[in-house]
Tab-separated table of C-alpha atoms in Angstrom:
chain	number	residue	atom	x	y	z
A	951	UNK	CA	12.392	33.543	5.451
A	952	UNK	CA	14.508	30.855	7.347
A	953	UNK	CA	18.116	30.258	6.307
A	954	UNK	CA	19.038	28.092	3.189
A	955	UNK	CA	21.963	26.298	6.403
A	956	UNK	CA	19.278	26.263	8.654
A	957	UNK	CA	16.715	24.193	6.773
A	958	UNK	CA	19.094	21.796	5.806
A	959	UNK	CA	20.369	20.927	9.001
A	960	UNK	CA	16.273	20.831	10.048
A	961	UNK	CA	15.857	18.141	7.280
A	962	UNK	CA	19.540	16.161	7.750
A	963	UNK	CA	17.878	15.553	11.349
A	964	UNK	CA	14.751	15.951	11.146
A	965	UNK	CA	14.249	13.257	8.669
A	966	UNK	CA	15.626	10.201	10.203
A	967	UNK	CA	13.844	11.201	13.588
A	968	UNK	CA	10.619	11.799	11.559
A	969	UNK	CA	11.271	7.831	10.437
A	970	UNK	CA	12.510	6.328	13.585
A	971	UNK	CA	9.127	7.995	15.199
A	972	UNK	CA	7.160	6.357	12.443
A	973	UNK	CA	9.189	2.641	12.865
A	974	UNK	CA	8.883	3.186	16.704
A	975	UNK	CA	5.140	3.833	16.291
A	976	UNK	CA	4.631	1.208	13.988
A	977	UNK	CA	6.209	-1.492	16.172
A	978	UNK	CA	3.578	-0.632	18.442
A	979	UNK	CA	0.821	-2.922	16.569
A	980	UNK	CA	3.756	-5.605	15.524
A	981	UNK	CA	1.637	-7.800	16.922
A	982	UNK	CA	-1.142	-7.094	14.435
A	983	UNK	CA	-1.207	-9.529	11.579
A	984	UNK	CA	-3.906	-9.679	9.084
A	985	UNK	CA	-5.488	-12.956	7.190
A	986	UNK	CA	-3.382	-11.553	4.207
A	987	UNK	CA	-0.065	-11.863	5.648
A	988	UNK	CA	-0.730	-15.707	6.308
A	989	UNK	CA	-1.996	-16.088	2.556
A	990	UNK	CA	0.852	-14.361	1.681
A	991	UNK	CA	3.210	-16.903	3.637
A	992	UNK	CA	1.520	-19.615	2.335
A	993	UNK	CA	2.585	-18.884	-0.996
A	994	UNK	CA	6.266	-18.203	0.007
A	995	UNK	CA	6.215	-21.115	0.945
A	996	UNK	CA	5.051	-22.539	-2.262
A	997	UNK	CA	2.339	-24.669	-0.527
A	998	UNK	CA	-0.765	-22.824	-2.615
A	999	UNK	CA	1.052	-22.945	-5.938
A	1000	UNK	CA	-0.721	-24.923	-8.509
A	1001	UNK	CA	-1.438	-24.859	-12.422
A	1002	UNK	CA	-2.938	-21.440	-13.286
A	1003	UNK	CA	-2.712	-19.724	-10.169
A	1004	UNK	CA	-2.286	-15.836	-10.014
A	1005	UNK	CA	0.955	-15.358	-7.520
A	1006	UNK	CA	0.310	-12.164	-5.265
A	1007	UNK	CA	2.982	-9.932	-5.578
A	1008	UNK	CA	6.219	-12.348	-6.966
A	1009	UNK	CA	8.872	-9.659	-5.646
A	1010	UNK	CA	6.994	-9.756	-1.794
A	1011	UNK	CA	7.226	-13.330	-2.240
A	1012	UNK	CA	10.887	-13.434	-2.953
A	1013	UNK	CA	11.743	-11.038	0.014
A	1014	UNK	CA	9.822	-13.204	2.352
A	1015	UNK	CA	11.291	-16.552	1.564
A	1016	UNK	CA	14.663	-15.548	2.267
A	1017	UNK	CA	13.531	-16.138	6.281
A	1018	UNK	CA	13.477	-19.859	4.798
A	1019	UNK	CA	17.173	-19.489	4.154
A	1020	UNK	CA	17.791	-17.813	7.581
A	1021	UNK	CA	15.623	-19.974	9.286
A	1022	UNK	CA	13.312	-17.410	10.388
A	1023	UNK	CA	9.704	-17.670	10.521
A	1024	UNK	CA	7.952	-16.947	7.639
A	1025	UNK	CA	5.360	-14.281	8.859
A	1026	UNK	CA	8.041	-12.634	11.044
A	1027	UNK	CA	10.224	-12.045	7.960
A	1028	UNK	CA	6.918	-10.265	6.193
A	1029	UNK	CA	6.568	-8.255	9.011
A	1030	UNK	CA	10.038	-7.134	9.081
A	1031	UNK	CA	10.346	-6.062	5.228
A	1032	UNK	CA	6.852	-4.371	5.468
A	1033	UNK	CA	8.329	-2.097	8.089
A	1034	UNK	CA	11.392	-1.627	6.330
A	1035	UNK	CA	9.476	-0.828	3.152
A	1036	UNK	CA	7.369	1.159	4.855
A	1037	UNK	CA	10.220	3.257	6.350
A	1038	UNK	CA	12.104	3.559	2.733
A	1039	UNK	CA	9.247	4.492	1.272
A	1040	UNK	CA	8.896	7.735	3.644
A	1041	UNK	CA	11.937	8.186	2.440
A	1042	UNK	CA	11.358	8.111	-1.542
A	1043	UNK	CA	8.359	10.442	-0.543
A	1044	UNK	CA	10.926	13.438	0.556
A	1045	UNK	CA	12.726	13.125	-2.426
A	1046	UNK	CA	9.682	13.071	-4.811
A	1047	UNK	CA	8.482	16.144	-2.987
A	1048	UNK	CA	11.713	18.325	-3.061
A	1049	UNK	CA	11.167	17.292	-6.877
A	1050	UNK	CA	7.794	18.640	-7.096
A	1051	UNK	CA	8.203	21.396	-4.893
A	1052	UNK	CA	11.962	22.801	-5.249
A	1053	UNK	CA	11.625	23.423	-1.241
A	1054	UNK	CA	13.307	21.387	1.022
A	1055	UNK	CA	11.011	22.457	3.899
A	1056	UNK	CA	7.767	21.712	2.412
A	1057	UNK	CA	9.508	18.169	1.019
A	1058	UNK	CA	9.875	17.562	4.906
A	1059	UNK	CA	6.528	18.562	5.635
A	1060	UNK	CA	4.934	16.400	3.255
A	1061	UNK	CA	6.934	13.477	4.324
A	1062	UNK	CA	6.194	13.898	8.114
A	1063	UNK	CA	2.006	13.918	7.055
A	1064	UNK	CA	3.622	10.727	4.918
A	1065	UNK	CA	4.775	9.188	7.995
A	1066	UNK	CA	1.634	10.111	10.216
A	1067	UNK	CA	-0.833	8.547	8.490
A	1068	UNK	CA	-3.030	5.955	9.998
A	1069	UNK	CA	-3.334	3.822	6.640
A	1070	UNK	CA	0.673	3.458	6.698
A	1071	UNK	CA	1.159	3.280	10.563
A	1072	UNK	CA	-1.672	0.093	9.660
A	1073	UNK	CA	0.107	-1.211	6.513
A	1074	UNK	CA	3.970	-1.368	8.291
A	1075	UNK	CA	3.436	-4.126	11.012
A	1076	UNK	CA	1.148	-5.911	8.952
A	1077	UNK	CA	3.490	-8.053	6.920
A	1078	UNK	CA	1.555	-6.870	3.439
A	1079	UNK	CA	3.337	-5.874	-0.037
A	1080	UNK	CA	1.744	-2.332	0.301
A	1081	UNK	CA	4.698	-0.889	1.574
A	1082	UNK	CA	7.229	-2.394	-0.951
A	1083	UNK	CA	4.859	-1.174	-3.683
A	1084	UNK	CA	4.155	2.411	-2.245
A	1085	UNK	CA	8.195	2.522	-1.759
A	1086	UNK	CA	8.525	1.316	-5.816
A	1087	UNK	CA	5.998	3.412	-7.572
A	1088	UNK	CA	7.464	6.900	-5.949
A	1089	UNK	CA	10.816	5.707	-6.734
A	1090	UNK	CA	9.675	5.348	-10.487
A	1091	UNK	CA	8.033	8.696	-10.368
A	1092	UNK	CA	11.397	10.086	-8.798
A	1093	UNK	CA	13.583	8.807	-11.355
A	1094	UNK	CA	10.686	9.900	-13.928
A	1095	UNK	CA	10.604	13.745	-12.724
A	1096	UNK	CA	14.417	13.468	-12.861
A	1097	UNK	CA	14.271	12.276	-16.737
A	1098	UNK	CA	15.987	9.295	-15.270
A	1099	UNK	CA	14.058	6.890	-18.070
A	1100	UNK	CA	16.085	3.817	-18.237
A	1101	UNK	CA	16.243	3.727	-14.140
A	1102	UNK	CA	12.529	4.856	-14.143
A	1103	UNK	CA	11.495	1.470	-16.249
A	1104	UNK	CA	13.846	-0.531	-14.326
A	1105	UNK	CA	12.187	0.111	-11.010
A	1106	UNK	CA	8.871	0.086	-12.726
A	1107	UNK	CA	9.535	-3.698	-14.225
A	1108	UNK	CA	9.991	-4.123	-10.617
A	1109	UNK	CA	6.982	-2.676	-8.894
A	1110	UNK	CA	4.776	-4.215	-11.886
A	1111	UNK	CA	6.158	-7.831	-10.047
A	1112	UNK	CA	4.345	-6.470	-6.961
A	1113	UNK	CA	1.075	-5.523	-8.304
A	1114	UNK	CA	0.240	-5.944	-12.295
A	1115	UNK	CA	-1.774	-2.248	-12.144
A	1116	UNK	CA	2.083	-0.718	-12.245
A	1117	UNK	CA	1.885	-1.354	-15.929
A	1118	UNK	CA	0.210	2.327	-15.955
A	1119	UNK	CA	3.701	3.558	-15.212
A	1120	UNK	CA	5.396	2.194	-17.821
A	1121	UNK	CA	3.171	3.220	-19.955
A	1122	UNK	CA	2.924	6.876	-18.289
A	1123	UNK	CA	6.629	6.935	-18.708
A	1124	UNK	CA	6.659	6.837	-22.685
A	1125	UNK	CA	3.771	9.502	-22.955
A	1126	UNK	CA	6.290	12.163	-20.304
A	1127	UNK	CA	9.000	10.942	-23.082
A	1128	UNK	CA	7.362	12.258	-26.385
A	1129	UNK	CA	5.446	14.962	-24.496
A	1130	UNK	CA	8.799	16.627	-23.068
A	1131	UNK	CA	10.752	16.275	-25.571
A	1132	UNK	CA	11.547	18.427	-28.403
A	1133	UNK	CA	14.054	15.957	-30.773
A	1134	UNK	CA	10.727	12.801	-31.628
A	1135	UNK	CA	13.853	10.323	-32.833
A	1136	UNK	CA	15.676	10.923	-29.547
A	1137	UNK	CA	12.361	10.581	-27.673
A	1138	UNK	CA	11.438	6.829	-29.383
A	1139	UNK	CA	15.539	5.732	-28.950
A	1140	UNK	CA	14.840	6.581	-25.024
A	1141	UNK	CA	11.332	4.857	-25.252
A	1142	UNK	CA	12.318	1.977	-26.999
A	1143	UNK	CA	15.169	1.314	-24.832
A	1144	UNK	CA	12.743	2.224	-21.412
A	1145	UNK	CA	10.927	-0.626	-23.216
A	1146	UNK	CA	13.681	-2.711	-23.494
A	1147	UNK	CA	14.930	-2.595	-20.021
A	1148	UNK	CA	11.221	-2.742	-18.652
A	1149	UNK	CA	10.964	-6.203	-20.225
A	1150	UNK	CA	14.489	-7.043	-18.803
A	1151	UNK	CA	13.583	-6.790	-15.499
A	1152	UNK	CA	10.582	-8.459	-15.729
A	1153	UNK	CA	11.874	-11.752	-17.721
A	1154	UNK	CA	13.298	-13.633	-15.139
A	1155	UNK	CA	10.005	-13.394	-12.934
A	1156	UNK	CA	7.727	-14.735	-16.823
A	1157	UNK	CA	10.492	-17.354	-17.187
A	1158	UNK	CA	10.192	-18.933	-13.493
A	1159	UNK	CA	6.024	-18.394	-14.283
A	1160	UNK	CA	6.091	-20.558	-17.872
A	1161	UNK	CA	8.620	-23.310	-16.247
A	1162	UNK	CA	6.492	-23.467	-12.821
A	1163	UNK	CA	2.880	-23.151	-14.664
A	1164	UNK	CA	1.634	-20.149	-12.940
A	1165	UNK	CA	-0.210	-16.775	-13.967
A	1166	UNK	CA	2.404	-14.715	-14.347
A	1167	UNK	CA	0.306	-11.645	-13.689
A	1168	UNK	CA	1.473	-10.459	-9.658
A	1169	UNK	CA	-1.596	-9.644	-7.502
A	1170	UNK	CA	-1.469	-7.303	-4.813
A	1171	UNK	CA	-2.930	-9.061	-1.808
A	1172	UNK	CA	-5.630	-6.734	-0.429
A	1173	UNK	CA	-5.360	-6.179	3.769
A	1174	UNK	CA	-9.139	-5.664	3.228
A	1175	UNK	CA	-8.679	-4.247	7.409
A	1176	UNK	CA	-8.613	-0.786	6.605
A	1177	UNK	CA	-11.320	1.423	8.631
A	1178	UNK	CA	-14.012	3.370	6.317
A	1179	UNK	CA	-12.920	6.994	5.518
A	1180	UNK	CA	-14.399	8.982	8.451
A	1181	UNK	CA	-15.577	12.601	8.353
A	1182	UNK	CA	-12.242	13.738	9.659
A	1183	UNK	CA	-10.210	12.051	6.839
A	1184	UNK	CA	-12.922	12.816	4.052
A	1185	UNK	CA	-13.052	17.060	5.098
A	1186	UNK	CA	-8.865	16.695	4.958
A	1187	UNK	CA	-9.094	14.794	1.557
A	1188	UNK	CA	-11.230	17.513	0.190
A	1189	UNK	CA	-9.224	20.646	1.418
A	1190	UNK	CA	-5.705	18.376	0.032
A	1191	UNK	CA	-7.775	18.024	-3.646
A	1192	UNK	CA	-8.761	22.183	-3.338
A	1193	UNK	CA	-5.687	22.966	-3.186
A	1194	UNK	CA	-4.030	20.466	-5.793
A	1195	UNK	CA	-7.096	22.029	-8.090
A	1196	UNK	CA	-6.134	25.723	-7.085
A	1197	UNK	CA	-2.380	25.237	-7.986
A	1198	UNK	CA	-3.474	23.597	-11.655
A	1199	UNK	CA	-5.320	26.907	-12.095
A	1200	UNK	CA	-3.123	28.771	-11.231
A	1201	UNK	CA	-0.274	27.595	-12.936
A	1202	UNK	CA	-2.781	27.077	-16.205
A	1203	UNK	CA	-3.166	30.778	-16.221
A	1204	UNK	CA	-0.022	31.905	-15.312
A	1205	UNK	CA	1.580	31.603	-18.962
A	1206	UNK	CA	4.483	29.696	-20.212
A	1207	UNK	CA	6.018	28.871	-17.320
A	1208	UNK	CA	3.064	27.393	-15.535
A	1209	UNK	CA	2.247	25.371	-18.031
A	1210	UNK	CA	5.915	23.814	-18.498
A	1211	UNK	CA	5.273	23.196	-14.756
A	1212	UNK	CA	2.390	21.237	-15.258
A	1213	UNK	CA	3.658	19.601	-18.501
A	1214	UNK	CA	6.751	18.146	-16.888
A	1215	UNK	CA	3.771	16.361	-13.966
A	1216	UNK	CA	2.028	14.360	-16.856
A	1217	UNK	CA	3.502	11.275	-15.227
A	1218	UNK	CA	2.227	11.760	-11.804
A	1219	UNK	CA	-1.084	13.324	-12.949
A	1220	UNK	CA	-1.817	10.376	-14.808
A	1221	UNK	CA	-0.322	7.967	-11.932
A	1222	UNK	CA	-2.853	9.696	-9.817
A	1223	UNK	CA	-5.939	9.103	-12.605
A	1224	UNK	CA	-5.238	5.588	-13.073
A	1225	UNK	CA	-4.800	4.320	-9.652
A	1226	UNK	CA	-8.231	6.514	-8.625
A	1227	UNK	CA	-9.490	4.539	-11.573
A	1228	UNK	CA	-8.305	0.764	-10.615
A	1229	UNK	CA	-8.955	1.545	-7.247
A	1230	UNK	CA	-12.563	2.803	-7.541
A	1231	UNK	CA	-13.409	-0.573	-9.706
A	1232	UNK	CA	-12.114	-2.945	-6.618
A	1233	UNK	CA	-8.782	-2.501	-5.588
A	1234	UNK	CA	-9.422	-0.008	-2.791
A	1235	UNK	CA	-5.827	-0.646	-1.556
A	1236	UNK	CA	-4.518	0.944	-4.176
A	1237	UNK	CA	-6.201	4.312	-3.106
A	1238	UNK	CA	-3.947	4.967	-0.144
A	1239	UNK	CA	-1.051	4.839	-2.803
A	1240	UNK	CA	-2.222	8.574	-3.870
A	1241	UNK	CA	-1.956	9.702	-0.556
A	1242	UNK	CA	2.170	11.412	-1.122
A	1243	UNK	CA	1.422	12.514	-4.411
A	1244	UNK	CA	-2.010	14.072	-2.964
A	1245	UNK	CA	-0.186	15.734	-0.432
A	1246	UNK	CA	2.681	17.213	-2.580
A	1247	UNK	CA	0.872	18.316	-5.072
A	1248	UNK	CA	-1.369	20.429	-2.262
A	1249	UNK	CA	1.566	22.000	-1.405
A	1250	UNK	CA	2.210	22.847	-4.899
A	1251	UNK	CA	-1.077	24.683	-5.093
A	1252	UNK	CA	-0.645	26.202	-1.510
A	1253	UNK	CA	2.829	27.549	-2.961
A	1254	UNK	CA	1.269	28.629	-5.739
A	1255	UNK	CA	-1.887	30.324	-3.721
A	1256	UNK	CA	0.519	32.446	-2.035
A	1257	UNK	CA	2.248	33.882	-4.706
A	1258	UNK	CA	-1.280	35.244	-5.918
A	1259	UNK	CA	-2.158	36.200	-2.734
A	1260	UNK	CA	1.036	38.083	-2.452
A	1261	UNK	CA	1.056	36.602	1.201
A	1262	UNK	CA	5.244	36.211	1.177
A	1263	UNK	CA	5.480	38.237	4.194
A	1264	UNK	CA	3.812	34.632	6.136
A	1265	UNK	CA	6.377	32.539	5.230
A	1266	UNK	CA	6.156	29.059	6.040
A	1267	UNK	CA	3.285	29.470	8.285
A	1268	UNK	CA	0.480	28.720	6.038
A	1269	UNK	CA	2.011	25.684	5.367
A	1270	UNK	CA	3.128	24.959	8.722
A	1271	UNK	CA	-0.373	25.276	9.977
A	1272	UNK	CA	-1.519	23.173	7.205
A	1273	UNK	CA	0.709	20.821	8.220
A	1274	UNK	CA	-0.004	20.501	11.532
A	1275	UNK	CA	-4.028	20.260	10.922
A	1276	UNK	CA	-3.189	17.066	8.883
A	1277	UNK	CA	-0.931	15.653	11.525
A	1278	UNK	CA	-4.050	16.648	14.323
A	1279	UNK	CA	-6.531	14.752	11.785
A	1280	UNK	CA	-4.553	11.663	11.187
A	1281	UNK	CA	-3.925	11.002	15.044
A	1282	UNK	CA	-7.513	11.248	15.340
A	1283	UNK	CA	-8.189	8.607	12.916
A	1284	UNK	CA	-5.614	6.364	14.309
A	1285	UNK	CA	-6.838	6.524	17.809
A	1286	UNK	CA	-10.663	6.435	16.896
A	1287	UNK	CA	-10.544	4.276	13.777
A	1288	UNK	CA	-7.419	2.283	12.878
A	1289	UNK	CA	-6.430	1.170	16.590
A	1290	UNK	CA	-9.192	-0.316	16.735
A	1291	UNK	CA	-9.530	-1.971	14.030
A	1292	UNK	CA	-6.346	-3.228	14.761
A	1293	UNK	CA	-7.837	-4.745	17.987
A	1294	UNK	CA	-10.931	-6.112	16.562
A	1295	UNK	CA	-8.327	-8.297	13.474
A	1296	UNK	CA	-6.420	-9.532	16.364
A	1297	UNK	CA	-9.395	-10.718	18.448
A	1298	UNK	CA	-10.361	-12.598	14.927
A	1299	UNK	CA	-7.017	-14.099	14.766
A	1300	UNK	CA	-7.413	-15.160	17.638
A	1301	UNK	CA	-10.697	-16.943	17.335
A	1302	UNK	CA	-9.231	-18.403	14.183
A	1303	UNK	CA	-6.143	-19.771	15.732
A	1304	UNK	CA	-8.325	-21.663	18.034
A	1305	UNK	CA	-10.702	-22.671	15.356
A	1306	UNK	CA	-7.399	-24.393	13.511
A	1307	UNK	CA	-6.230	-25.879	16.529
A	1308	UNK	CA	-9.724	-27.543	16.728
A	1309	UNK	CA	-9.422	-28.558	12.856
A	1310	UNK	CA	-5.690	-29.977	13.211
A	1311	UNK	CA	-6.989	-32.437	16.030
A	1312	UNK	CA	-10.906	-33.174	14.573
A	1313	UNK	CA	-11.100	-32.815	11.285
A	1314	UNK	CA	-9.530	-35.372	8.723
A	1315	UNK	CA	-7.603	-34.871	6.059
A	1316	UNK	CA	-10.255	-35.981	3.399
A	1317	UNK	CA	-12.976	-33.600	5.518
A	1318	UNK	CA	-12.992	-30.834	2.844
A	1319	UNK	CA	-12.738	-27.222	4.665
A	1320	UNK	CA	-13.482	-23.809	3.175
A	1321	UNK	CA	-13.249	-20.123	5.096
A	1322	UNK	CA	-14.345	-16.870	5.041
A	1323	UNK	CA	-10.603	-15.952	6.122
A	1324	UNK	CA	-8.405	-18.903	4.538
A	1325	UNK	CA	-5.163	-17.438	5.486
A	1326	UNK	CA	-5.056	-18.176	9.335
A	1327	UNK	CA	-6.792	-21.582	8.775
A	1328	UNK	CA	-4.164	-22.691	6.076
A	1329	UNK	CA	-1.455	-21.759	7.490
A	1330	UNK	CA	-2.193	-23.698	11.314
A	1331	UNK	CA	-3.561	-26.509	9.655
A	1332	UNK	CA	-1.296	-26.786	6.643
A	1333	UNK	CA	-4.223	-28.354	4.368
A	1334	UNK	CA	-5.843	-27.149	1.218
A	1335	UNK	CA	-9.046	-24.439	2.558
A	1336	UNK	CA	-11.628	-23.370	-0.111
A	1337	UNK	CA	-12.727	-19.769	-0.706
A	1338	UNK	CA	-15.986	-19.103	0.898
A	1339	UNK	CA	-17.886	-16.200	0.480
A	1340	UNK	CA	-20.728	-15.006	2.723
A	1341	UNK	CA	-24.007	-15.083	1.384
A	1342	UNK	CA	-23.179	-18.039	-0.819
A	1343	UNK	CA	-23.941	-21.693	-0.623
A	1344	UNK	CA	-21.081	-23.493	0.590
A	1345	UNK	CA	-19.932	-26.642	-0.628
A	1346	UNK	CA	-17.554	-28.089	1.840
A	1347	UNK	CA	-17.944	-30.544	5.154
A	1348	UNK	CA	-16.919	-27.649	7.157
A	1349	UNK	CA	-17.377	-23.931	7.105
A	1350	UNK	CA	-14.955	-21.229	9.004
A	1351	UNK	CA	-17.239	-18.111	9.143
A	1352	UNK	CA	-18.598	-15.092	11.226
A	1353	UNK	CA	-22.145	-15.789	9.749
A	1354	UNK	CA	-24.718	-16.536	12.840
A	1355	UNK	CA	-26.477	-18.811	10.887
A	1356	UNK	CA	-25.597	-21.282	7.546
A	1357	UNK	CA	-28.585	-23.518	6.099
A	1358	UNK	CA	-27.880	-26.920	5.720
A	1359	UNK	CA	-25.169	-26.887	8.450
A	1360	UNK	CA	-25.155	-27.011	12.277
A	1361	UNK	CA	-22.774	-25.942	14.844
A	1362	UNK	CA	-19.820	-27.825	15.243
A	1363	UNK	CA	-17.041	-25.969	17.501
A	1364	UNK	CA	-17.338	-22.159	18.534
A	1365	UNK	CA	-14.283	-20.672	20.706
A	1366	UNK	CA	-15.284	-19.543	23.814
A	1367	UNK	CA	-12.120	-16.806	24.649
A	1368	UNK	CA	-12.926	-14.494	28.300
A	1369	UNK	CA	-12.347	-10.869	28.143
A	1370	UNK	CA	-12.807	-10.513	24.303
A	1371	UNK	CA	-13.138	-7.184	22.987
A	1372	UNK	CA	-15.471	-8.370	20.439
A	1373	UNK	CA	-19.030	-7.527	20.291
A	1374	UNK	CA	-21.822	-9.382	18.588
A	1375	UNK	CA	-21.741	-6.908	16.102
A	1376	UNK	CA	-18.244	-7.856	15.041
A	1377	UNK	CA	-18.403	-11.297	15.092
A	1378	UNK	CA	-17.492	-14.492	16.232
A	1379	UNK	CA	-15.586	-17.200	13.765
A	1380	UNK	CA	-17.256	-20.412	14.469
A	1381	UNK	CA	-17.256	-23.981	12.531
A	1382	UNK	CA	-20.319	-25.192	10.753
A	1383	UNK	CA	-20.756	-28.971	9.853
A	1384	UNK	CA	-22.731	-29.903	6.935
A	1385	UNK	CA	-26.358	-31.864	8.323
């Protein structure tokens, strides 16, 4: 076995080089930034607020607009926090491990997969809220596997002002309080005052929504730019969920101990169910936010495999290999999948840019304008752009879309760009004028 010294002076290095390689590779695609990001900005900016509205992600907002007060461009300040987000949330995802796992080597092993994966490496430059909530909802679960309760339902107040589906942790919170405790008066004094604070937090954010006239329900913008799940990621997913499932069996049928084990992970068990559950009915963004717990909890089970095994005498091999595997896997996806996806958004933005350009200098004000992708358009042309949908009859003067054909509307202005990476297959963004 290595040395208790030695694998702390492994993770007191290893770790911040494990997240200056991350920010380093993430800086890389800075220059990628999704339609999102420029809805995002728009709303910062408080130029797509009206009566009713649903505000994406109030806390992203707030972060953002403080490049207003520094003069800094709005979508340059997104990008920034994302990345530092990102970064603190790699972070967050040690210490939830060395919770989980009591093992400060696997806790580093689980936040270097963190760090590697393509969906994050995607997420950081982008300028999206993912980061900010990833970073929130394993600092709840920290504070929760800590019995931290009144700091858990602080942070969670906060990540539920990023994305309203973070009401599951509150809620997740007071069942881990009755369920792990053996005094039921202490347990509803702590949940009642969880409650209390939970609402604290989030009262200044329902305050500014009645006075301003907004839905005070925060939306997580989606990136909607991830790749599909190849083969690669969906064979790693599988052998990550075998071994979660192994270590819940064995731990089941290991007696009292196991079980106390798995009764002190109700929170993150049911963290894991609910956001499979949200995500699987249409936020698919919310997915990737399983992907620490996935990986710590396969540890757990590969910990747990061992003992039965009796296979001591390996030491941290097993996992190291493991390890390693997922690191292979995820470069893999990033250089076939995610890079260029990356590639293919920017030659879009591109297109679009142009396309707004176009609009800014031939299209009046009272010409009403509606997008596939709204973001770019709104935020070059600073004018109101409708939500259009593909496959659905548009009602506007002008269409921004990627469809080859619209009935009822002819060509009006199609960007020709040289050396495009696009193929037809992709796309071009064009503008449609109603007959």
């Amino acid at each position: 076995m290595i040395q208790e010294n030695v694998v702390r002076r492994v993770v007191r290095f290893g770790l911040p080089i494990v997240i200056l390689v991350f920010y380093l590779t993430a800086s890389l695609g800075f220059s990628y930034t999704p339609d999102s990001t420029f809805l995002s900005v728009q709303y910062a900016k408080s130029s797509g607020l009206s009566s009713g509205d649903m505000i994406p992600s109030p806390l992203w907002l707030l972060f953002v607009t403080t490049g207003s007060v520094l003069q800094l461009d709005l979508v340059l300040t997104a990008k920034v926090f994302s990345l530092f987000f990102s970064c603190l949330a790699i972070l967050v995802a040690y210490l939830l491990a060395y919770e989980v796992l009591v093992d400060r080597l696997l806790a580093f092993c689980v936040s270097l997969i963190v760090a590697m994966q393509s969906w994050l490496l995607q997420a950081a430059p982008s300028g999206n809220a993912i980061g900010l909530g990833l970073m929130l909802s394993l600092t709840v679960l920290f504070f929760l596997l800590r019995n931290e309760y009144i700091l858990a339902a602080f942070t969670a107040g906060l990540c539920m002002m990023v994305f309203w589906q973070a009401v599951g942790l509150m809620l997740f919170l007071v069942v881990d309080v009755f369920i792990n405790s053996i005094d039921r008066r202490h347990a509803l004094n702590t949940a009642l005052s969880a409650t209390v604070v939970f609402v604290t937090a989030l009262l200044p954010w329902i305050v500014f929504a009645i006075w301003r006239g907004v839905h005070p329900i925060a939306a997580l913008v989606p990136l909607n730019e991830f790749p599909p799940v190849s083969i690669t990621m969906s064979i790693a997913l599988g052998v990550l969920v075998l071994m979660m499932g192994s270590g819940i069996y064995f731990l089941t049928s290991s007696g009292g101990d196991g079980r106390r084990i798995l009764t002190n992970q109700i929170a993150p068990a049911l963290w894991i169910l609910w956001l499979l559950v949200v995500g699987i009915s249409g936020n698919e963004e919310l997915l990737f936010l399983i992907t620490p717990l996935l990986v710590a909890y396969a540890f757990l089970g590969l910990v747990q495999l061992i003992r039965q095994m009796r296979l001591q005498s390996l030491g941290y091999m097993l996992p190291f290999v493991i390890t390693g595997l997922l690191l292979a896997q995820n470069q893999l996806t990033l250089i076939s999948n995610t890079s260029l996806e990356m590639t293919r958004s920017n030659e879009h933005s591109s297109e679009l840019r142009s396309i707004a350009y176009w609009l800014t200098a031939n299209a009046e004000t009272s010409v009403s304008v509606s997008a596939e992708r709204r973001g770019i358009i709104g935020y070059y042309t600073d004018r109101p752009i409708g939500r259009f949908e593909p496959g659905t009859a548009p009602q506007s003067d002008l269409v921004v879309t990627a469809a080859r054909n619209i009935d009822g509307y002819e060509l009006a202005f199609r960007p020709i760009r040289e050396h495009s990476e696009l193929t037809e297959h992709d796309g071009h963004f064009a503008v449609w004028r109603k007959k």
